[in-house]
Amino acid sequence: MTESGHLPTPDISHLSSSDYLKIYEPAEDSFLLIDALEKDVNFLNQLRPTVCLEVGCGSGLCLTFLAQILQTKALFIATDINPSAVDICQKTAQQNNISIQPILTDLVSCLGDRLEHQVDVLLFNPPYVVTSSSEVGSHGIEASWAGGVKGREVTDRLLPYIDKVLSKTGVFYLVIVKENLPDEIKDILGRDKFHCDVIITRKSGPEHLSILRFQRRHSDCNS
Ligand SMILES: C[S@@+](CC[C@H](N)C(=O)[O-])C[C@H]1O[C@@H](n2cnc3c(N)ncnc32)[C@H](O)[C@@H]1O
């Protein structure tokens, strides 16, 4: 615990301003996700997760934090479309004596069926800013924020995988802004299938950020 009563955040002193020209510099959204994980620390430890996945890991800060607060050993997998993020995530894990397997891929595509009903904790802080569709799809720093229509073009491509990859008791943490229309996200995932809790909401400048946590209503997957 720090003096302020918070769990310590990972050491990212190895990162410099030149890294942040290539990858997303942890910001209010990243720290809000960390705060949500901290708030859920008892819940997460009771789940006894064995496979944790962060999609769009960037610096690796959030997944490293999750690894630090869990009391059980688990496999930590990170994906990113940006090759520099994959390298830097590995360095962040090493800097904090954590083992993470970073993979360069679009969302979870290279993991295919291997993760079917295996993921106990899934994190995604997506590119959520409303932009034109033509800005979406870069493999560089622009991929950090450009979310296209409703800021949802990347998120919406991940949603069909959630039911497939989450384990029976798996949880999915998603960072959103108001413009992403969270009610539509709940409809897409299926309100009868997934229960959604808003773990934290915070206003940061023009952004109204929230962390949503989805969990199956019934343990009806086949794992
Ligand atoms: C808002 S940043 C979040 C970074 C980090 N998770 C954090 O919270 O600080 C979004 C991340 O998603 C990655 N990303 C964007 N599109 C992606 C895709 N199709 N597949 C995998 N990662 C993607 C970006 O490269 C970027 O690292």
mmCIF file of C-alpha atoms and ligand atoms in Angstrom:
data_model
loop_
_atom_site.group_PDB
_atom_site.id
_atom_site.type_symbol
_atom_site.label_atom_id
_atom_site.label_comp_id
_atom_site.label_asym_id
_atom_site.label_seq_id
_atom_site.Cartn_x
_atom_site.Cartn_y
_atom_site.Cartn_z
ATOM 1 C CA MET A 1 0.000 0.000 0.000
ATOM 2 C CA THR A 2 1.156 3.550 -0.683
ATOM 3 C CA GLU A 3 0.760 6.341 1.874
ATOM 4 C CA SER A 4 -2.486 7.345 0.152
ATOM 5 C CA GLY A 5 -3.847 3.852 0.808
ATOM 6 C CA HIS A 6 -3.634 2.737 -2.828
ATOM 7 C CA LEU A 7 -1.893 -0.326 -4.206
ATOM 8 C CA PRO A 8 1.358 0.768 -5.889
ATOM 9 C CA THR A 9 1.198 1.256 -9.653
ATOM 10 C CA PRO A 10 3.809 -0.480 -11.830
ATOM 11 C CA ASP A 11 7.201 1.123 -12.358
ATOM 12 C CA ILE A 12 7.304 2.702 -15.819
ATOM 13 C CA SER A 13 10.458 4.742 -15.249
ATOM 14 C CA HIS A 14 12.133 2.832 -18.104
ATOM 15 C CA LEU A 15 9.833 4.609 -20.593
ATOM 16 C CA SER A 16 10.849 7.920 -22.118
ATOM 17 C CA SER A 17 9.259 10.627 -24.220
ATOM 18 C CA SER A 18 10.656 8.955 -27.356
ATOM 19 C CA ASP A 19 8.660 5.794 -26.512
ATOM 20 C CA TYR A 20 5.520 7.896 -26.254
ATOM 21 C CA LEU A 21 6.007 9.043 -29.849
ATOM 22 C CA LYS A 22 5.402 5.387 -30.797
ATOM 23 C CA ILE A 23 2.939 4.071 -28.215
ATOM 24 C CA TYR A 24 0.081 5.335 -26.048
ATOM 25 C CA GLU A 25 1.306 7.137 -22.951
ATOM 26 C CA PRO A 26 -0.732 5.943 -19.950
ATOM 27 C CA ALA A 27 -3.384 8.568 -19.314
ATOM 28 C CA GLU A 28 -6.568 9.136 -17.302
ATOM 29 C CA ASP A 29 -8.324 6.221 -19.042
ATOM 30 C CA SER A 30 -5.454 3.808 -18.251
ATOM 31 C CA PHE A 31 -5.423 4.936 -14.599
ATOM 32 C CA LEU A 32 -9.202 4.640 -14.350
ATOM 33 C CA LEU A 33 -8.925 1.017 -15.502
ATOM 34 C CA ILE A 34 -6.264 0.454 -12.846
ATOM 35 C CA ASP A 35 -8.537 2.059 -10.236
ATOM 36 C CA ALA A 36 -11.373 -0.279 -11.271
ATOM 37 C CA LEU A 37 -9.089 -3.319 -10.906
ATOM 38 C CA GLU A 38 -7.970 -2.062 -7.498
ATOM 39 C CA LYS A 39 -11.583 -1.573 -6.433
ATOM 40 C CA ASP A 40 -12.288 -5.156 -7.578
ATOM 41 C CA VAL A 41 -9.159 -6.693 -6.035
ATOM 42 C CA ASN A 42 -11.044 -8.998 -3.644
ATOM 43 C CA PHE A 43 -13.556 -9.991 -6.306
ATOM 44 C CA LEU A 44 -10.718 -10.754 -8.754
ATOM 45 C CA ASN A 45 -8.776 -12.820 -6.242
ATOM 46 C CA GLN A 46 -11.906 -14.804 -5.375
ATOM 47 C CA LEU A 47 -12.202 -15.706 -9.070
ATOM 48 C CA ARG A 48 -8.738 -17.313 -8.856
ATOM 49 C CA PRO A 49 -8.028 -16.476 -12.513
ATOM 50 C CA THR A 50 -5.571 -18.625 -14.429
ATOM 51 C CA VAL A 51 -5.651 -16.887 -17.833
ATOM 52 C CA CYS A 52 -5.681 -13.082 -18.131
ATOM 53 C CA LEU A 53 -5.654 -11.236 -21.446
ATOM 54 C CA GLU A 54 -5.270 -7.571 -22.290
ATOM 55 C CA VAL A 55 -6.238 -6.561 -25.818
ATOM 56 C CA GLY A 56 -4.481 -3.361 -26.929
ATOM 57 C CA CYS A 57 -1.891 -3.459 -24.157
ATOM 58 C CA GLY A 58 0.041 -0.305 -25.144
ATOM 59 C CA SER A 59 2.728 0.189 -22.485
ATOM 60 C CA GLY A 60 1.542 -2.913 -20.584
ATOM 61 C CA LEU A 61 0.819 -0.842 -17.471
ATOM 62 C CA CYS A 62 -2.702 -2.199 -16.831
ATOM 63 C CA LEU A 63 -1.921 -5.893 -17.317
ATOM 64 C CA THR A 64 1.240 -5.552 -15.210
ATOM 65 C CA PHE A 65 -0.878 -3.989 -12.464
ATOM 66 C CA LEU A 66 -3.356 -6.866 -12.666
ATOM 67 C CA ALA A 67 -0.488 -9.354 -12.385
ATOM 68 C CA GLN A 68 0.808 -7.519 -9.314
ATOM 69 C CA ILE A 69 -2.501 -7.536 -7.431
ATOM 70 C CA LEU A 70 -3.449 -11.162 -8.048
ATOM 71 C CA GLN A 71 -2.432 -13.571 -5.329
ATOM 72 C CA THR A 72 -2.489 -16.664 -7.556
ATOM 73 C CA LYS A 73 -0.182 -17.503 -10.449
ATOM 74 C CA ALA A 74 -1.723 -16.986 -13.856
ATOM 75 C CA LEU A 75 -0.837 -16.780 -17.534
ATOM 76 C CA PHE A 76 -0.806 -13.165 -18.740
ATOM 77 C CA ILE A 77 -1.235 -12.603 -22.472
ATOM 78 C CA ALA A 78 -1.180 -9.173 -24.136
ATOM 79 C CA THR A 79 -1.999 -8.268 -27.718
ATOM 80 C CA ASP A 80 -1.515 -5.101 -29.716
ATOM 81 C CA ILE A 81 -1.634 -4.118 -33.385
ATOM 82 C CA ASN A 82 1.344 -1.762 -32.849
ATOM 83 C CA PRO A 83 4.726 -3.568 -32.927
ATOM 84 C CA SER A 84 6.308 -0.960 -30.622
ATOM 85 C CA ALA A 85 3.613 -1.594 -27.988
ATOM 86 C CA VAL A 86 4.393 -5.307 -28.037
ATOM 87 C CA ASP A 87 8.117 -4.605 -27.416
ATOM 88 C CA ILE A 88 7.465 -2.005 -24.733
ATOM 89 C CA CYS A 89 4.867 -4.127 -22.930
ATOM 90 C CA GLN A 90 7.512 -6.842 -22.595
ATOM 91 C CA LYS A 91 9.951 -4.295 -21.120
ATOM 92 C CA THR A 92 7.335 -3.037 -18.635
ATOM 93 C CA ALA A 93 6.702 -6.584 -17.479
ATOM 94 C CA GLN A 94 10.455 -7.204 -17.043
ATOM 95 C CA GLN A 95 10.920 -3.914 -15.206
ATOM 96 C CA ASN A 96 8.332 -5.110 -12.676
ATOM 97 C CA ASN A 97 9.476 -8.763 -12.486
ATOM 98 C CA ILE A 98 6.266 -9.976 -14.093
ATOM 99 C CA SER A 99 5.932 -12.501 -16.895
ATOM 100 C CA ILE A 100 3.700 -11.438 -19.801
ATOM 101 C CA GLN A 101 3.418 -13.032 -23.247
ATOM 102 C CA PRO A 102 2.929 -10.123 -25.694
ATOM 103 C CA ILE A 103 1.633 -10.957 -29.167
ATOM 104 C CA LEU A 104 1.482 -8.750 -32.254
ATOM 105 C CA THR A 105 -1.978 -9.322 -33.661
ATOM 106 C CA ASP A 106 -5.283 -7.705 -34.525
ATOM 107 C CA LEU A 107 -7.466 -8.004 -31.396
ATOM 108 C CA VAL A 108 -7.425 -11.759 -30.593
ATOM 109 C CA SER A 109 -7.269 -13.059 -34.139
ATOM 110 C CA CYS A 110 -3.984 -14.981 -33.946
ATOM 111 C CA LEU A 111 -5.190 -16.774 -30.826
ATOM 112 C CA GLY A 112 -8.006 -18.351 -32.809
ATOM 113 C CA ASP A 113 -9.756 -21.176 -31.021
ATOM 114 C CA ARG A 114 -6.940 -21.717 -28.531
ATOM 115 C CA LEU A 115 -8.501 -19.404 -25.978
ATOM 116 C CA GLU A 116 -12.037 -20.718 -26.336
ATOM 117 C CA HIS A 117 -13.694 -20.348 -22.901
ATOM 118 C CA GLN A 118 -10.276 -20.000 -21.273
ATOM 119 C CA VAL A 119 -9.994 -16.311 -20.385
ATOM 120 C CA ASP A 120 -10.832 -15.451 -16.789
ATOM 121 C CA VAL A 121 -10.032 -11.727 -16.952
ATOM 122 C CA LEU A 122 -10.111 -9.717 -20.169
ATOM 123 C CA LEU A 123 -9.112 -6.040 -20.307
ATOM 124 C CA PHE A 124 -9.697 -3.636 -23.181
ATOM 125 C CA ASN A 125 -9.012 0.075 -23.207
ATOM 126 C CA PRO A 126 -9.817 0.561 -26.881
ATOM 127 C CA PRO A 127 -9.308 3.451 -29.244
ATOM 128 C CA TYR A 128 -12.611 5.067 -28.259
ATOM 129 C CA VAL A 129 -12.444 8.593 -29.711
ATOM 130 C CA VAL A 130 -15.060 9.424 -32.337
ATOM 131 C CA THR A 131 -13.185 10.003 -35.616
ATOM 132 C CA SER A 132 -13.795 9.465 -39.296
ATOM 133 C CA SER A 133 -13.675 5.824 -40.370
ATOM 134 C CA SER A 134 -10.694 6.571 -42.590
ATOM 135 C CA GLU A 135 -8.548 7.206 -39.490
ATOM 136 C CA VAL A 136 -9.185 3.690 -38.119
ATOM 137 C CA GLY A 137 -6.879 0.784 -38.919
ATOM 138 C CA SER A 138 -3.386 2.209 -38.463
ATOM 139 C CA HIS A 139 -0.660 0.096 -36.864
ATOM 140 C CA GLY A 140 1.042 3.123 -35.320
ATOM 141 C CA ILE A 141 0.281 5.639 -32.586
ATOM 142 C CA GLU A 142 -3.014 6.684 -34.285
ATOM 143 C CA ALA A 143 -4.383 3.213 -33.441
ATOM 144 C CA SER A 144 -4.354 4.341 -29.810
ATOM 145 C CA TRP A 145 -7.280 6.692 -30.143
ATOM 146 C CA ALA A 146 -8.996 6.554 -33.549
ATOM 147 C CA GLY A 147 -12.306 4.800 -32.925
ATOM 148 C CA GLY A 148 -14.276 5.775 -36.043
ATOM 149 C CA VAL A 149 -18.075 6.041 -35.966
ATOM 150 C CA LYS A 150 -19.366 6.351 -32.356
ATOM 151 C CA GLY A 151 -15.730 5.635 -31.360
ATOM 152 C CA ARG A 152 -16.779 1.998 -31.569
ATOM 153 C CA GLU A 153 -15.383 0.575 -34.786
ATOM 154 C CA VAL A 154 -12.570 -1.352 -33.060
ATOM 155 C CA THR A 155 -14.581 -2.265 -29.942
ATOM 156 C CA ASP A 156 -17.438 -3.593 -32.067
ATOM 157 C CA ARG A 157 -15.044 -5.980 -33.819
ATOM 158 C CA LEU A 158 -13.991 -7.455 -30.452
ATOM 159 C CA LEU A 159 -17.510 -7.878 -29.015
ATOM 160 C CA PRO A 160 -18.381 -11.028 -31.029
ATOM 161 C CA TYR A 161 -15.358 -12.777 -29.455
ATOM 162 C CA ILE A 162 -16.333 -12.120 -25.833
ATOM 163 C CA ASP A 163 -18.756 -15.024 -25.447
ATOM 164 C CA LYS A 164 -16.258 -17.281 -27.189
ATOM 165 C CA VAL A 165 -13.153 -16.503 -25.147
ATOM 166 C CA LEU A 166 -14.508 -15.860 -21.630
ATOM 167 C CA SER A 167 -14.497 -18.773 -19.208
ATOM 168 C CA LYS A 168 -17.632 -19.670 -17.223
ATOM 169 C CA THR A 169 -16.847 -17.118 -14.534
ATOM 170 C CA GLY A 170 -14.777 -14.836 -16.786
ATOM 171 C CA VAL A 171 -15.032 -11.047 -16.574
ATOM 172 C CA PHE A 172 -14.538 -8.428 -19.260
ATOM 173 C CA TYR A 173 -13.461 -4.887 -18.307
ATOM 174 C CA LEU A 174 -14.083 -2.284 -20.998
ATOM 175 C CA VAL A 175 -13.153 1.399 -21.002
ATOM 176 C CA ILE A 176 -15.766 3.597 -22.663
ATOM 177 C CA VAL A 177 -16.734 7.220 -23.122
ATOM 178 C CA LYS A 178 -20.318 8.446 -23.215
ATOM 179 C CA GLU A 179 -20.196 8.856 -27.005
ATOM 180 C CA ASN A 180 -19.635 5.086 -27.368
ATOM 181 C CA LEU A 181 -23.304 4.567 -26.359
ATOM 182 C CA PRO A 182 -22.882 1.918 -23.661
ATOM 183 C CA ASP A 183 -26.534 0.792 -23.910
ATOM 184 C CA GLU A 184 -25.857 -0.355 -27.463
ATOM 185 C CA ILE A 185 -22.767 -2.266 -26.283
ATOM 186 C CA LYS A 186 -24.913 -4.033 -23.658
ATOM 187 C CA ASP A 187 -27.450 -4.929 -26.364
ATOM 188 C CA ILE A 188 -24.761 -6.298 -28.674
ATOM 189 C CA LEU A 189 -23.287 -8.512 -25.957
ATOM 190 C CA GLY A 190 -26.801 -9.612 -25.009
ATOM 191 C CA ARG A 191 -28.505 -8.390 -21.860
ATOM 192 C CA ASP A 192 -29.888 -11.876 -21.177
ATOM 193 C CA LYS A 193 -26.394 -13.339 -21.503
ATOM 194 C CA PHE A 194 -24.125 -10.779 -19.812
ATOM 195 C CA HIS A 195 -24.682 -8.731 -16.696
ATOM 196 C CA CYS A 196 -23.009 -5.306 -16.769
ATOM 197 C CA ASP A 197 -21.783 -3.260 -13.821
ATOM 198 C CA VAL A 198 -20.380 0.233 -14.051
ATOM 199 C CA ILE A 199 -17.338 -0.010 -11.773
ATOM 200 C CA ILE A 200 -16.167 3.625 -11.920
ATOM 201 C CA THR A 201 -17.122 6.763 -13.793
ATOM 202 C CA ARG A 202 -14.951 9.876 -14.003
ATOM 203 C CA LYS A 203 -15.043 13.137 -15.899
ATOM 204 C CA SER A 204 -11.663 14.063 -17.317
ATOM 205 C CA GLY A 205 -11.629 17.286 -19.336
ATOM 206 C CA PRO A 206 -14.150 16.767 -22.142
ATOM 207 C CA GLU A 207 -14.243 12.979 -21.627
ATOM 208 C CA HIS A 208 -16.863 11.241 -19.528
ATOM 209 C CA LEU A 209 -15.097 7.914 -18.903
ATOM 210 C CA SER A 210 -16.509 4.731 -17.389
ATOM 211 C CA ILE A 211 -15.233 1.236 -16.753
ATOM 212 C CA LEU A 212 -17.824 -1.423 -17.547
ATOM 213 C CA ARG A 213 -17.512 -4.955 -16.198
ATOM 214 C CA PHE A 214 -19.369 -7.736 -17.998
ATOM 215 C CA GLN A 215 -19.920 -11.188 -16.533
ATOM 216 C CA ARG A 216 -22.094 -14.091 -17.676
ATOM 217 C CA ARG A 217 -25.523 -14.263 -16.109
ATOM 218 C CA HIS A 218 -25.486 -18.059 -16.344
ATOM 219 C CA SER A 219 -22.520 -20.414 -16.527
ATOM 220 C CA ASP A 220 -23.894 -21.734 -19.807
ATOM 221 C CA CYS A 221 -20.717 -21.938 -21.870
ATOM 222 C CA ASN A 222 -19.349 -25.367 -22.702
ATOM 223 C CA SER A 223 -16.012 -25.194 -20.938
HETATM 224 C C1 LIG B 1 -6.193 3.749 -25.641
HETATM 225 S S1 LIG B 1 -4.789 2.766 -26.003
HETATM 226 C C2 LIG B 1 -4.660 1.839 -24.481
HETATM 227 C C3 LIG B 1 -3.267 1.345 -24.176
HETATM 228 C C4 LIG B 1 -3.135 0.694 -22.792
HETATM 229 N N1 LIG B 1 -3.974 -0.467 -22.683
HETATM 230 C C5 LIG B 1 -3.482 1.675 -21.713
HETATM 231 O O1 LIG B 1 -4.572 1.547 -21.115
HETATM 232 O O2 LIG B 1 -2.677 2.592 -21.442
HETATM 233 C C6 LIG B 1 -5.437 1.567 -27.167
HETATM 234 C C7 LIG B 1 -4.454 0.472 -27.565
HETATM 235 O O3 LIG B 1 -5.143 -0.437 -28.448
HETATM 236 C C8 LIG B 1 -4.261 -0.801 -29.499
HETATM 237 N N2 LIG B 1 -5.078 -1.235 -30.639
HETATM 238 C C9 LIG B 1 -5.809 -0.479 -31.491
HETATM 239 N N3 LIG B 1 -6.407 -1.248 -32.402
HETATM 240 C C10 LIG B 1 -6.068 -2.525 -32.127
HETATM 241 C C11 LIG B 1 -6.377 -3.775 -32.733
HETATM 242 N N4 LIG B 1 -7.158 -3.866 -33.806
HETATM 243 N N5 LIG B 1 -5.837 -4.901 -32.199
HETATM 244 C C12 LIG B 1 -5.015 -4.823 -31.103
HETATM 245 N N6 LIG B 1 -4.688 -3.662 -30.499
HETATM 246 C C13 LIG B 1 -5.210 -2.524 -31.007
HETATM 247 C C14 LIG B 1 -3.464 0.464 -29.761
HETATM 248 O O4 LIG B 1 -2.275 0.225 -30.483
HETATM 249 C C15 LIG B 1 -3.227 0.963 -28.317
HETATM 250 O O5 LIG B 1 -2.063 0.397 -27.784
#
